[in-house]
Tab-separated table of C-alpha atoms in Angstrom:
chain	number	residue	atom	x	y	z
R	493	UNK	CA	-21.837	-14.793	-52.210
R	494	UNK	CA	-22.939	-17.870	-50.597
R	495	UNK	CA	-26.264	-17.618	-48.290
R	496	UNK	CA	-25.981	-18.402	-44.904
R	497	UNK	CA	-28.035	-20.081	-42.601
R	498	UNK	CA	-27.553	-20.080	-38.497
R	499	UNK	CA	-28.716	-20.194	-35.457
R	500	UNK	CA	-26.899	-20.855	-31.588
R	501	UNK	CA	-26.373	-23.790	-29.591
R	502	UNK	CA	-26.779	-21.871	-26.090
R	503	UNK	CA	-25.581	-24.829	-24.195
R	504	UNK	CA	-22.131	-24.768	-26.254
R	505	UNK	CA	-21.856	-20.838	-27.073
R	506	UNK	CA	-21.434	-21.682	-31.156
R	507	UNK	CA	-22.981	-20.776	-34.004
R	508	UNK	CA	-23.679	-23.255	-36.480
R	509	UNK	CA	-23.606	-22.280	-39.802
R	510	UNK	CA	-25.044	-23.882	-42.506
R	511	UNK	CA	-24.074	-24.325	-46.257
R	512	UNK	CA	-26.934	-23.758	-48.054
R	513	UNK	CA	-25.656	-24.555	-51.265
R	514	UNK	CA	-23.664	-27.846	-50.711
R	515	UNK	CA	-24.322	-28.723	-47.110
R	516	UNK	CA	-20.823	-30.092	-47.522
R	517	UNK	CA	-19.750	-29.084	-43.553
R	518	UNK	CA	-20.640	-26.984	-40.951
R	519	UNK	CA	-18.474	-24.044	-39.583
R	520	UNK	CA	-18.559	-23.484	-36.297
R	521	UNK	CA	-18.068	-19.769	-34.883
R	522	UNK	CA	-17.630	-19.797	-31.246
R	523	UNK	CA	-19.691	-17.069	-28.619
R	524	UNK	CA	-20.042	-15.636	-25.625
R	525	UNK	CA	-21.674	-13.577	-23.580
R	526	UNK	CA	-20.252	-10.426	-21.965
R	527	UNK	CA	-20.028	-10.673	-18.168
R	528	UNK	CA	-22.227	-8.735	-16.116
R	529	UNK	CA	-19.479	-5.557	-15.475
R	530	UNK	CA	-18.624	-5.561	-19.297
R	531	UNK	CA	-21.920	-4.528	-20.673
R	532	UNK	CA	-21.495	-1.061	-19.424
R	533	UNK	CA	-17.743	-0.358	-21.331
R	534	UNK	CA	-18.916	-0.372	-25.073
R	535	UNK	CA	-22.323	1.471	-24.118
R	536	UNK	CA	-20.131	4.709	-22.390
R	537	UNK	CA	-16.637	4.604	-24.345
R	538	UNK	CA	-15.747	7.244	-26.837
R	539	UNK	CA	-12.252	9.130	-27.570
R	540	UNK	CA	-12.478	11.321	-23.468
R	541	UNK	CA	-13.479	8.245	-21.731
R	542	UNK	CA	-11.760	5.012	-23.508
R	543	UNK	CA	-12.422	2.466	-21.329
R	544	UNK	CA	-8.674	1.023	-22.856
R	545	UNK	CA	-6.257	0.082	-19.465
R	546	UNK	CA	-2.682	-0.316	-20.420
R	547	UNK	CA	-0.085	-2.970	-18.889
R	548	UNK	CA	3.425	-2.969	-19.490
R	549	UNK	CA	6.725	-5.365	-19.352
R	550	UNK	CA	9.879	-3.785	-19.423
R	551	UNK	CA	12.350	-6.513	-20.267
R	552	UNK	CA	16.425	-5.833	-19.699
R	553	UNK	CA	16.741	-5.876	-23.338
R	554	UNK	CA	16.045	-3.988	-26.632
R	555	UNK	CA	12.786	-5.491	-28.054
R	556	UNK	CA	13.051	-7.188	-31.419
R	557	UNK	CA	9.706	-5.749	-33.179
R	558	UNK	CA	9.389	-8.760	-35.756
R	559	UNK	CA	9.539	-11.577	-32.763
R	560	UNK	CA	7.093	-9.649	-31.105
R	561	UNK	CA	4.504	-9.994	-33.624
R	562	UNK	CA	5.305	-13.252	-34.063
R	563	UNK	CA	4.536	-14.015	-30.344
R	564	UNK	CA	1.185	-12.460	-30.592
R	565	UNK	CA	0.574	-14.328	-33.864
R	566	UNK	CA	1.303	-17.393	-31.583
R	567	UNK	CA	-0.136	-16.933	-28.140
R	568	UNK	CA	-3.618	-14.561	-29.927
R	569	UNK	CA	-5.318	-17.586	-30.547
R	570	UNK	CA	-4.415	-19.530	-28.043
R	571	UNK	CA	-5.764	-17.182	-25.500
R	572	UNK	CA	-10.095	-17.788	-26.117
R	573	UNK	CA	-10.236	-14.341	-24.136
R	574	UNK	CA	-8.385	-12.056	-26.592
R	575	UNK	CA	-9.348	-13.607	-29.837
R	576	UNK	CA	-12.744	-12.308	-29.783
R	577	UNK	CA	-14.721	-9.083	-31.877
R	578	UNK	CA	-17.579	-7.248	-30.121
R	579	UNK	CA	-20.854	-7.777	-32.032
R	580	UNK	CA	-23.955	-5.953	-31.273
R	581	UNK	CA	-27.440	-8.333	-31.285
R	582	UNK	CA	-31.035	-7.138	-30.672
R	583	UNK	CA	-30.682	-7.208	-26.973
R	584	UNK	CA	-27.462	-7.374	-26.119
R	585	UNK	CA	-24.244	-7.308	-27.219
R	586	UNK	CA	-21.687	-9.948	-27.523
R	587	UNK	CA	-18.837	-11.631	-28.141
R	588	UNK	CA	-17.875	-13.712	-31.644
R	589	UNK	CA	-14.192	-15.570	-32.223
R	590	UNK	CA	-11.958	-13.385	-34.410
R	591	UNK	CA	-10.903	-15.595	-37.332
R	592	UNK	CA	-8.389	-12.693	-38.417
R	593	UNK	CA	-5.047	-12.691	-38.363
R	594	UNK	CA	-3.670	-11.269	-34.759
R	595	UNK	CA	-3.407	-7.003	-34.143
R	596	UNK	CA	0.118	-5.503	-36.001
R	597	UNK	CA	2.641	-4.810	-33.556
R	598	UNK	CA	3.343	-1.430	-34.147
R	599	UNK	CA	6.134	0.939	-32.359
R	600	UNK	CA	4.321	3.425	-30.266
R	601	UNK	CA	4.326	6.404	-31.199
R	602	UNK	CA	1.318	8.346	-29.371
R	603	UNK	CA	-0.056	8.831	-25.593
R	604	UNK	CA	-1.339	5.849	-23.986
R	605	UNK	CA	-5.032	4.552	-23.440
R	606	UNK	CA	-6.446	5.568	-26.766
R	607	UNK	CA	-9.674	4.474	-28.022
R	608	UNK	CA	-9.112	1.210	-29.225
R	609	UNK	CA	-11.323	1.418	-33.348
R	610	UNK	CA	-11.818	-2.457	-33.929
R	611	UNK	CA	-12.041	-1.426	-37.866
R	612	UNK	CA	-8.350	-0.362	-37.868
R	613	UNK	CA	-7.164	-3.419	-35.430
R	614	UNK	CA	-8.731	-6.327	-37.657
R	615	UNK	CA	-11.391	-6.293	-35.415
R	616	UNK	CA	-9.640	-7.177	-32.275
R	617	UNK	CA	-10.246	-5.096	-28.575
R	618	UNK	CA	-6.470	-5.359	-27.683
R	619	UNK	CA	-3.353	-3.505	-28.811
R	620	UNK	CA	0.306	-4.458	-28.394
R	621	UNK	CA	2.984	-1.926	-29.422
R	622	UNK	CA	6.946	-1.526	-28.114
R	623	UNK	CA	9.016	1.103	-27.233
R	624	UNK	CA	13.002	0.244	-26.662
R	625	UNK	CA	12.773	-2.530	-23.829
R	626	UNK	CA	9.103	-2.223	-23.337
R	627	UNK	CA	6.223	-4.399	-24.543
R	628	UNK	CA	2.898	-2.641	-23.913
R	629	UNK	CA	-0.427	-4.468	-24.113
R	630	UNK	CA	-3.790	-2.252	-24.112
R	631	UNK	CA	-7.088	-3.371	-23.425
R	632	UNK	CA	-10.323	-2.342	-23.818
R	633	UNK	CA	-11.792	-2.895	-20.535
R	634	UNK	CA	-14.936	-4.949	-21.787
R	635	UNK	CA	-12.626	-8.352	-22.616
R	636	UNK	CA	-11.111	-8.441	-18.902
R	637	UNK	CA	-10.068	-6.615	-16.089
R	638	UNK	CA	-6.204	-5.754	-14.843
R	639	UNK	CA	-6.021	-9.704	-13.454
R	640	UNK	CA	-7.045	-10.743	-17.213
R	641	UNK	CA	-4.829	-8.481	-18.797
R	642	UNK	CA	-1.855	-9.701	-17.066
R	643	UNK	CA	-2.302	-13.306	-17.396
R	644	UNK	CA	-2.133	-12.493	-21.657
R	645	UNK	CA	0.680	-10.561	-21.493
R	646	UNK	CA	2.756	-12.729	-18.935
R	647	UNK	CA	2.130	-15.388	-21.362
R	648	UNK	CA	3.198	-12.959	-24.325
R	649	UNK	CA	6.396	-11.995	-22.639
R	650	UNK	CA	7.193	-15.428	-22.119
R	651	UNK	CA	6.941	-16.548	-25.714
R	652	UNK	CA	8.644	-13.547	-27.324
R	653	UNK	CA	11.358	-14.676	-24.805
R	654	UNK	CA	10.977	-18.055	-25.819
R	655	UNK	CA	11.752	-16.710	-29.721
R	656	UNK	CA	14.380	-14.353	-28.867
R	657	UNK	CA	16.405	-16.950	-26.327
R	658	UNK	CA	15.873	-20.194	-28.250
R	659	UNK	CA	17.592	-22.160	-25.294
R	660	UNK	CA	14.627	-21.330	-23.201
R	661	UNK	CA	12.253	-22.858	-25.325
R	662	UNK	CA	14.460	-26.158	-25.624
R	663	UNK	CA	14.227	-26.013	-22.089
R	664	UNK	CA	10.697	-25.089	-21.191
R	665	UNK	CA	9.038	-26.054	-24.584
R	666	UNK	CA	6.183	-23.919	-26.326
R	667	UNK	CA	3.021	-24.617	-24.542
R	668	UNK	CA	0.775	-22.549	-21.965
R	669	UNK	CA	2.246	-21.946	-18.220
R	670	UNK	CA	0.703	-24.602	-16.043
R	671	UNK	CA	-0.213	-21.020	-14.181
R	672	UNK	CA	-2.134	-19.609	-17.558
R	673	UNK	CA	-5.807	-19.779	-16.694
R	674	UNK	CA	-7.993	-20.060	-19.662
R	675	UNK	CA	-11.321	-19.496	-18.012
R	676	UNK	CA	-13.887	-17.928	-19.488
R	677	UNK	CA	-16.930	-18.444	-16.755
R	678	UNK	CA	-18.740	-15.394	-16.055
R	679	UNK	CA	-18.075	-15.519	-11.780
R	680	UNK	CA	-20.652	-12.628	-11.200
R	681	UNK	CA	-23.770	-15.007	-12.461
R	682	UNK	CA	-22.157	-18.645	-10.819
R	683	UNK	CA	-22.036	-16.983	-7.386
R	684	UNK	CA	-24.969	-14.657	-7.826
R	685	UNK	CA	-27.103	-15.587	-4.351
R	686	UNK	CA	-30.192	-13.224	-4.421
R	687	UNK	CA	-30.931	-9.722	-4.902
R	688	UNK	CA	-29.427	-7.068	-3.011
R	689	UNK	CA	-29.780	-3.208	-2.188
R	690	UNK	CA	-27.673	-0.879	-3.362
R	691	UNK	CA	-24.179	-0.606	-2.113
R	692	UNK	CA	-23.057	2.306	-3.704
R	693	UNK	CA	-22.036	6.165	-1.787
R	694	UNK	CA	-24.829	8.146	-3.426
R	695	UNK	CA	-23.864	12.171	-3.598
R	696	UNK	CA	-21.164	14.134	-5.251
R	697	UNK	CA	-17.358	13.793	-4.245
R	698	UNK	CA	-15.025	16.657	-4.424
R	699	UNK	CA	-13.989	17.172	-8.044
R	700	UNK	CA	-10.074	17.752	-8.518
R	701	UNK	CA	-10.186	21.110	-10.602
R	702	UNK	CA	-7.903	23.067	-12.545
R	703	UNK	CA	-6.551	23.966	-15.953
R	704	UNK	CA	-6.766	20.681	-18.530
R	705	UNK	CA	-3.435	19.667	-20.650
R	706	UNK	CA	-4.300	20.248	-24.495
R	707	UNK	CA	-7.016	17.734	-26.086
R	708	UNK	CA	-5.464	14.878	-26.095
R	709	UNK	CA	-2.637	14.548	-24.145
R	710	UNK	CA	-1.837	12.407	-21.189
R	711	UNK	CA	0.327	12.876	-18.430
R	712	UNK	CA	2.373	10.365	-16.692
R	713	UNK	CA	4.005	10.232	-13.363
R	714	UNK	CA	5.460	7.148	-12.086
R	715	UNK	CA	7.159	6.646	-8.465
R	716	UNK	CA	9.224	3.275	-8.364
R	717	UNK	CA	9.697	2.103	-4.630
R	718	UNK	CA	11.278	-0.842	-2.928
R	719	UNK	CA	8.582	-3.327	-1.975
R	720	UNK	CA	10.400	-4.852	1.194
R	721	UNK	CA	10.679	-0.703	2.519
R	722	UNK	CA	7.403	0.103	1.736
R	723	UNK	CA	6.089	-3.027	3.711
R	724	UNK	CA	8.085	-2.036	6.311
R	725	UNK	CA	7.432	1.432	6.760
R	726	UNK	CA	3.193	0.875	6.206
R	727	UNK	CA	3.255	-2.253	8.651
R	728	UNK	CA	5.904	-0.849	11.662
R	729	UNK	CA	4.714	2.956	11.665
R	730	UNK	CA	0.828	3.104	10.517
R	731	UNK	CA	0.223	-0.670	11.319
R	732	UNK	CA	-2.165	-0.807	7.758
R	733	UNK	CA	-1.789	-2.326	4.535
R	734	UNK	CA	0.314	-0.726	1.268
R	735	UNK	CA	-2.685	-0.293	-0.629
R	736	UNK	CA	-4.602	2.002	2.307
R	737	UNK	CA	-1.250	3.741	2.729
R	738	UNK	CA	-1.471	5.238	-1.014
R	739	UNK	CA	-4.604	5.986	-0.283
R	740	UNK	CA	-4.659	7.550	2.181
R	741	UNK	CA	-1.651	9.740	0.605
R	742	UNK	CA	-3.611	10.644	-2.293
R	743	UNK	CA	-6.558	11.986	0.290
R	744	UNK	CA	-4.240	13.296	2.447
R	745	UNK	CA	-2.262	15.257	-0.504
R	746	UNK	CA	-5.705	16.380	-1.941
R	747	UNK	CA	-7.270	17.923	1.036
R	748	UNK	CA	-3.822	20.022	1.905
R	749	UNK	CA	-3.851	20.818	-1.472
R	750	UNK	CA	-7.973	21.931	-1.614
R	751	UNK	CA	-8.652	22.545	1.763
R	752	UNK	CA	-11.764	24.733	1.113
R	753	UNK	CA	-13.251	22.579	-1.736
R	754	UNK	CA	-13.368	19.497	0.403
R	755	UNK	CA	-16.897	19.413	2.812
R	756	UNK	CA	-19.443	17.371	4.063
R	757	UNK	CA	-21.333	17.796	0.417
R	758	UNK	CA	-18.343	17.009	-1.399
R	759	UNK	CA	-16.178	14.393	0.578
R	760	UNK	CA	-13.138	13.118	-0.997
R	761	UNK	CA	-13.663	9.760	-2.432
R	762	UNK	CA	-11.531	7.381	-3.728
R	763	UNK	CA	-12.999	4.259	-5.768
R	764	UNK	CA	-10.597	1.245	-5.108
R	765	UNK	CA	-11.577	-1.973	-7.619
R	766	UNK	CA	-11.172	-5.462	-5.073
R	767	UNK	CA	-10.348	-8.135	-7.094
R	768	UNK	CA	-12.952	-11.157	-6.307
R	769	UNK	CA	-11.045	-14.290	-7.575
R	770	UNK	CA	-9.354	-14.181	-4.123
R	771	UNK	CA	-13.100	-14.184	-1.969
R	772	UNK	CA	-15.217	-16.415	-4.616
R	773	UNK	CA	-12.207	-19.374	-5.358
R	774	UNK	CA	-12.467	-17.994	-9.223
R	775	UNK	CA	-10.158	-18.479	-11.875
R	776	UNK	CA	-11.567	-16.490	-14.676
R	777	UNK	CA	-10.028	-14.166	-17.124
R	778	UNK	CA	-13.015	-12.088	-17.663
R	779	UNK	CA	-13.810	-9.217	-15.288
R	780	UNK	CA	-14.879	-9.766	-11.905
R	781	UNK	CA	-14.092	-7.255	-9.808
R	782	UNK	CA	-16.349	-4.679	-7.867
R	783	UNK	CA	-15.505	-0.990	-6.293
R	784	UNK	CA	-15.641	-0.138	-3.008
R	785	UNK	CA	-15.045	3.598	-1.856
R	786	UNK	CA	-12.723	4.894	1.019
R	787	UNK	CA	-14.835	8.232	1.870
R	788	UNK	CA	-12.796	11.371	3.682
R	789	UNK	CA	-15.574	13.791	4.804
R	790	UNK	CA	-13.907	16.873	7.110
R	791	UNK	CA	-15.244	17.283	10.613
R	792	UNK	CA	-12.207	20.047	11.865
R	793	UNK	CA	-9.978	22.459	9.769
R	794	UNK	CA	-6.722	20.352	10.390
R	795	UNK	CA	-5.800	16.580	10.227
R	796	UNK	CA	-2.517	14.773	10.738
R	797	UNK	CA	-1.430	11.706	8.389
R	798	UNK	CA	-1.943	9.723	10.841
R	799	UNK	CA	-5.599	9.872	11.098
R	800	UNK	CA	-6.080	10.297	7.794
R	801	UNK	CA	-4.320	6.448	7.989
R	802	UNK	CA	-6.664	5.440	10.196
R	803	UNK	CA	-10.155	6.790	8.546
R	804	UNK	CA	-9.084	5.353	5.703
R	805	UNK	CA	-8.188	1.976	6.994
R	806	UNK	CA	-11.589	1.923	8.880
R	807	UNK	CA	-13.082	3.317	5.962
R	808	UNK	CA	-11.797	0.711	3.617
R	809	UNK	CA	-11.857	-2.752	6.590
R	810	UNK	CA	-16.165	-2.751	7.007
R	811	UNK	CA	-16.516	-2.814	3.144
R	812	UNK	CA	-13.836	-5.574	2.837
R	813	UNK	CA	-15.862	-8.676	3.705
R	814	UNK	CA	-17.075	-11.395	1.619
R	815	UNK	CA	-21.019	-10.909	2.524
R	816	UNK	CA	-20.563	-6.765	1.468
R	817	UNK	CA	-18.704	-7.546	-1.685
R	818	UNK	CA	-21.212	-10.457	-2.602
R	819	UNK	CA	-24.364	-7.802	-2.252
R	820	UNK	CA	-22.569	-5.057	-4.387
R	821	UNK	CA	-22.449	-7.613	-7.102
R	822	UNK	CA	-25.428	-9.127	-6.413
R	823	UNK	CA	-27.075	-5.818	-6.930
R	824	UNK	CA	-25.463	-5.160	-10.244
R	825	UNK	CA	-26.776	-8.583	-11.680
R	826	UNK	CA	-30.227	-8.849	-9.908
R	827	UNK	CA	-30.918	-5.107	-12.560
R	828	UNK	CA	-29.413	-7.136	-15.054
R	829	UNK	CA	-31.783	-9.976	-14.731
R	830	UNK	CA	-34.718	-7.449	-14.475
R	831	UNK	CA	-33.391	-6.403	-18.669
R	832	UNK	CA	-33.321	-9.322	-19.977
R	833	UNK	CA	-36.814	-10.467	-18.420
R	834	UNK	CA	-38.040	-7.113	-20.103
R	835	UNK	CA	-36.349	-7.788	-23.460
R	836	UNK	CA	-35.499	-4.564	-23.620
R	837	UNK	CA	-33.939	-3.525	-26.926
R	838	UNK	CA	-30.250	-2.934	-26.904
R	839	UNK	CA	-30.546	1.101	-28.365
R	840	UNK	CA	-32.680	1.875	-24.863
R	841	UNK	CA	-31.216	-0.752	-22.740
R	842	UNK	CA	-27.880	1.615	-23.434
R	843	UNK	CA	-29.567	4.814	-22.774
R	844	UNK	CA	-31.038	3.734	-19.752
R	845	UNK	CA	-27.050	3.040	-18.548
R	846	UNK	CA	-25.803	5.772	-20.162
R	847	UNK	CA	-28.069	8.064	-18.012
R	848	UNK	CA	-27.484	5.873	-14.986
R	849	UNK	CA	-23.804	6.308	-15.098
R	850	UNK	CA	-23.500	9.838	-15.639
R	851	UNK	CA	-25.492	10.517	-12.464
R	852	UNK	CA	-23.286	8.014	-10.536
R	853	UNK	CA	-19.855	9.023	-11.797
R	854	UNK	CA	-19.223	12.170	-10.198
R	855	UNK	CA	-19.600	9.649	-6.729
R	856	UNK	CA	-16.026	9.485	-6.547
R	857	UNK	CA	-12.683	11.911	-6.732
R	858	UNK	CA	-10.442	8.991	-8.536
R	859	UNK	CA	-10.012	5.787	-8.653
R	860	UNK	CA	-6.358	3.935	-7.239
R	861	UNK	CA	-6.199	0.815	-8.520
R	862	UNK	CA	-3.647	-1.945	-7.057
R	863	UNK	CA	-3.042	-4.864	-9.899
R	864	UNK	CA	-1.167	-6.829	-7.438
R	865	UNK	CA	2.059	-8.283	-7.192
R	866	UNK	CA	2.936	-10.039	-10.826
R	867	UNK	CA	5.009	-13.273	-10.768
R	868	UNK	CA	7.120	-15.243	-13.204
R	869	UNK	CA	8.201	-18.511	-13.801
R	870	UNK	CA	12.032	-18.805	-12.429
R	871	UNK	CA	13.356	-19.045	-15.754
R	872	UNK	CA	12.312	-15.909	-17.105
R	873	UNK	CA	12.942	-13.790	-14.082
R	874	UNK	CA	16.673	-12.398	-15.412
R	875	UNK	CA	14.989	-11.337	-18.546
R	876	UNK	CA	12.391	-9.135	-17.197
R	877	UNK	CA	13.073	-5.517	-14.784
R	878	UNK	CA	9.388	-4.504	-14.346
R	879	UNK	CA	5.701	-4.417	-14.454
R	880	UNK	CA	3.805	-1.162	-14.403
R	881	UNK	CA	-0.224	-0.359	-15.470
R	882	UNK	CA	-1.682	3.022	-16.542
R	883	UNK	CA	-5.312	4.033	-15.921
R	884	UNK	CA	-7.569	5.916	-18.537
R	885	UNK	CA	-9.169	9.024	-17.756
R	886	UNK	CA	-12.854	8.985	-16.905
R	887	UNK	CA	-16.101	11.006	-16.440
R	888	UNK	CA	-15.063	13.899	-13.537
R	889	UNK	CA	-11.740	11.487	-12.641
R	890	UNK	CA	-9.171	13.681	-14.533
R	891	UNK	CA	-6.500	11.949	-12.004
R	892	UNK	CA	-6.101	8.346	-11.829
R	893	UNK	CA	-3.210	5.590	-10.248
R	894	UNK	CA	-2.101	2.419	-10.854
R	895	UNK	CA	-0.374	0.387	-8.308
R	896	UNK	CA	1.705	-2.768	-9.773
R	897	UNK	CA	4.835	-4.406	-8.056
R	898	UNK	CA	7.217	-6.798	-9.483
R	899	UNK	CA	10.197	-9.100	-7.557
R	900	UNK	CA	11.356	-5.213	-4.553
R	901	UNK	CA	9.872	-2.594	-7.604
R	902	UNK	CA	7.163	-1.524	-6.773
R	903	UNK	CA	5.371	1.192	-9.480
R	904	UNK	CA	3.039	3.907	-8.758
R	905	UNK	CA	1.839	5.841	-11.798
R	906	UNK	CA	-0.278	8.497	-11.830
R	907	UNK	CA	-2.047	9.731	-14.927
R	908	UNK	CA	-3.510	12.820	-15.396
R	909	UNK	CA	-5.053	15.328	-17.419
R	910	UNK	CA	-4.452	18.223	-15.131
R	911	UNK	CA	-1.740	20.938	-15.868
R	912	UNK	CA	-1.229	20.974	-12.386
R	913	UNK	CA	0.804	18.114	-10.343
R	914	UNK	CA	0.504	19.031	-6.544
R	915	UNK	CA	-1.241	16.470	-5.326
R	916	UNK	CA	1.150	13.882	-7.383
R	917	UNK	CA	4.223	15.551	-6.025
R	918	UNK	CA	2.676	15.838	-2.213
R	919	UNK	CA	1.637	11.617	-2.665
R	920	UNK	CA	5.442	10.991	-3.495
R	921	UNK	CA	6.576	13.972	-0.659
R	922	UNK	CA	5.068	12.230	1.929
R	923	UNK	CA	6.280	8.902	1.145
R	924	UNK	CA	10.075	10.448	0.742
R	925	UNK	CA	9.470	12.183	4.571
R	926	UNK	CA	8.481	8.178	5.820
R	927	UNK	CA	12.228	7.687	4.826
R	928	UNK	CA	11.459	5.650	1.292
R	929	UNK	CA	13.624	6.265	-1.777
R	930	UNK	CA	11.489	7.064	-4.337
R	931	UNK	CA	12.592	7.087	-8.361
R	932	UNK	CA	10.529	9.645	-10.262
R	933	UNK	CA	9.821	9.697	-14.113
R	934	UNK	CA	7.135	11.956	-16.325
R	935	UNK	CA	6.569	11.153	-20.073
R	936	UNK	CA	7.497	14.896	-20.196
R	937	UNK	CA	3.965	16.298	-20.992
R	938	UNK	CA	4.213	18.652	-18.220
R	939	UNK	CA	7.046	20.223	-19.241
């Protein structure tokens, strides 16, 4: 085996590696740097807590499994993002390109948001696998957040399409969407300002409890809605926003449910994630998002909707400003900055965040997540019916949502680990007594 020599070129995140025995070229192996969210994901995953978010495309046709993996052979290393391995330095850990060949498209065949083992995926952090007229892309949360995620496989859909329509790709040819960012700028450290206190709800939230579905499994509900009624019913009759609407159904549903578990010690809390791009004029595919927390905390023994509308409206507005989402991040970082200053090895730098987060996780009741509305180029749009994302259980949050819409569908799915689905079927009750038509589907776990 050939010795080799190296060292990194911070300005131009490479290794150069050196020949020693013929000096004939050098090899460079491009590097990165995990964003400032990121570092926690590999230092807290295991086989109960993942970290691995799934997105999915369901097209109007039957998917082709060996055009599929030729897509991802294509668009994998075009996308600097995705064709990465985690390595793990002396301080911290980072990112290397993969030089492998892309993940195997495989037809799925087990629950979703597994641990994602890099040793059995050719050292990738991704997974793509199909089932009928569905293409489902899973990622591990440290390579990018929901925004990330959907950029790769909107690009992935579109040249499996491409492959399976050939007239498209005579039309449209075979590069990148003009919309495809490829940015790989951390945004947390470019609009770091100075450091901040912290901006987190400190306590315990009320913990959802109840009887666990077998090791293992996960349950899915999903609720498909029209967007154009939802918008209508959220804007004319509770004069708020779709995303406090759900949740302010989920706390709503919750507290009927667990009327007696809910108190001023143990509010209901749920942890939205804002996406920044929006505030910070970012176009980055790594994370950069931060959570902010619409609190519940019962001052009488009986509420209407309505109000719980409104306190979680107000709840959610004074934490939605550019200054208050700047100084939650700006917190995060400026304790980042105090690590590396310390060199502190990477072994206690992750028990020192292991322990931090396992006092802080029990903060919140769930976490509802809205990816957004997804678009398409025109040409595409009659292949595809819908977009839909699935959350991963985590510490104390054995009930999770995912909000994604697509063209009128909008997609609320619910995962769970619970036997029990009372507060899913009260969330979808009330919406169904506001007069919208709701389509329900399980994965038929709880049966």
């Amino acid at each position: 085996m050939k010795s080799v020599d190296g060292f990194r070129d911070m300005h131009e995140n490479r290794y150069i590696l050196n020949n020693r025995s013929d000096f004939l070229s050098d090899h460079y192996i491009k590097w990165e740097k995990l964003d400032n969210t990121a570092n926690l994901f590999p230092v807290i995953a295991g086989e109960r807590m993942t970290n691995t978010y799934r997105i999915c495309c369901e097209l109007n046709e039957v998917i082709q499994p060996d055009l599929l993996q030729r897509a991802v052979d294509i668009v994998t290393p075009k996308f600097p993002g995705f064709n990465l391995r985690l390595r793990t330095g002396i301080f911290w850990y980072y990112f290397e390109e993969n030089g492998k060949k892309a993940p195997e498209v495989v037809l799925e065949s087990t629950y979703p948001c597994r641990l994602i083992h890099p040793n059995r995926n050719r050292s990738y952090l991704f997974r793509v696998t199909y089932f009928k007229k569905r293409i489902n892309l899973e990622v591990f949360h440290v390579l990018a957040d929901g925004m990330g995620g959907i950029i790769f496989l909107r690009e992935l859909t579109y040249q499996y399409l491409r492959l399976a329509h050939p007239e498209l790709s005579e039309k449209l040819g075979d590069g990148l969407s003009d919309e495809t960012s490829l940015n790989r700028e951390d945004s947390f450290l470019r609009n770091f300002r100075k450091a901040s206190p912290a901006q987190y709800k400190a306590g315990k939230a009320f913990t959802i409890p109840g009887e666990k579905l077998p090791y293992g499994a996960f349950g899915v509900i999903t609720g498909t809605l029209s967007v154009q009624d939802l918008k209508k019913v959220v804007k004319e009759k509770y004069h708020t926003t779709i995303n406090d609407y759900i949740v302010a159904a989920f706390i709503y549903s919750t507290y009927r449910n667990y009327p007696n578990g809910v108190s001023k010690n143990r509010p209901i809390r749920v942890a939205v994630p804002v996406n920044l791009r929006p505030y910070f004029q970012s176009q980055t595919t790594k994370n950069f998002f931060v959570m902010v927390s619409a609190e519940f905390i019962p001052e009488k023994d009986d509420y209407s909707f309505e109000e719980i509308v409104e306190i979680t409206k107000s709840s959610l507005a004074e934490q939605m400003t550019k200054e208050n989402l700047e100084s939650i991040f700006s917190y995060n970082v400026a304790n980042q900055k105090i690590l590396v200053a310390r060199a502190v090895p990477l072994p206690l730098k992750n028990a020192a965040m292991r322990f931090i987060y396992n006092k802080t996780a029990s903060a919140n009741t769930t976490t509802i997540t809205n990816i957004g509305r997804v678009t398409v180029e025109e040409d595409y749009k009659a292949y595809i019916r819908s977009f839909y994302s699935f959350l991963p259980f985590s510490l104390g949050q054995n009930l999770k949502a995912a909000v994604t819409s697509y063209e009128d569908r909008l997609i609320v799915a619910f995962t769970s680990a619970l036997i029990d689905t009372s507060i899913v079927r009260d969330v979808f009750r009330q919406m169904s007594e506001d007069g919208l038509h709701i389509e329900i589907e399980t994965n038929g776990v709880f049966y």
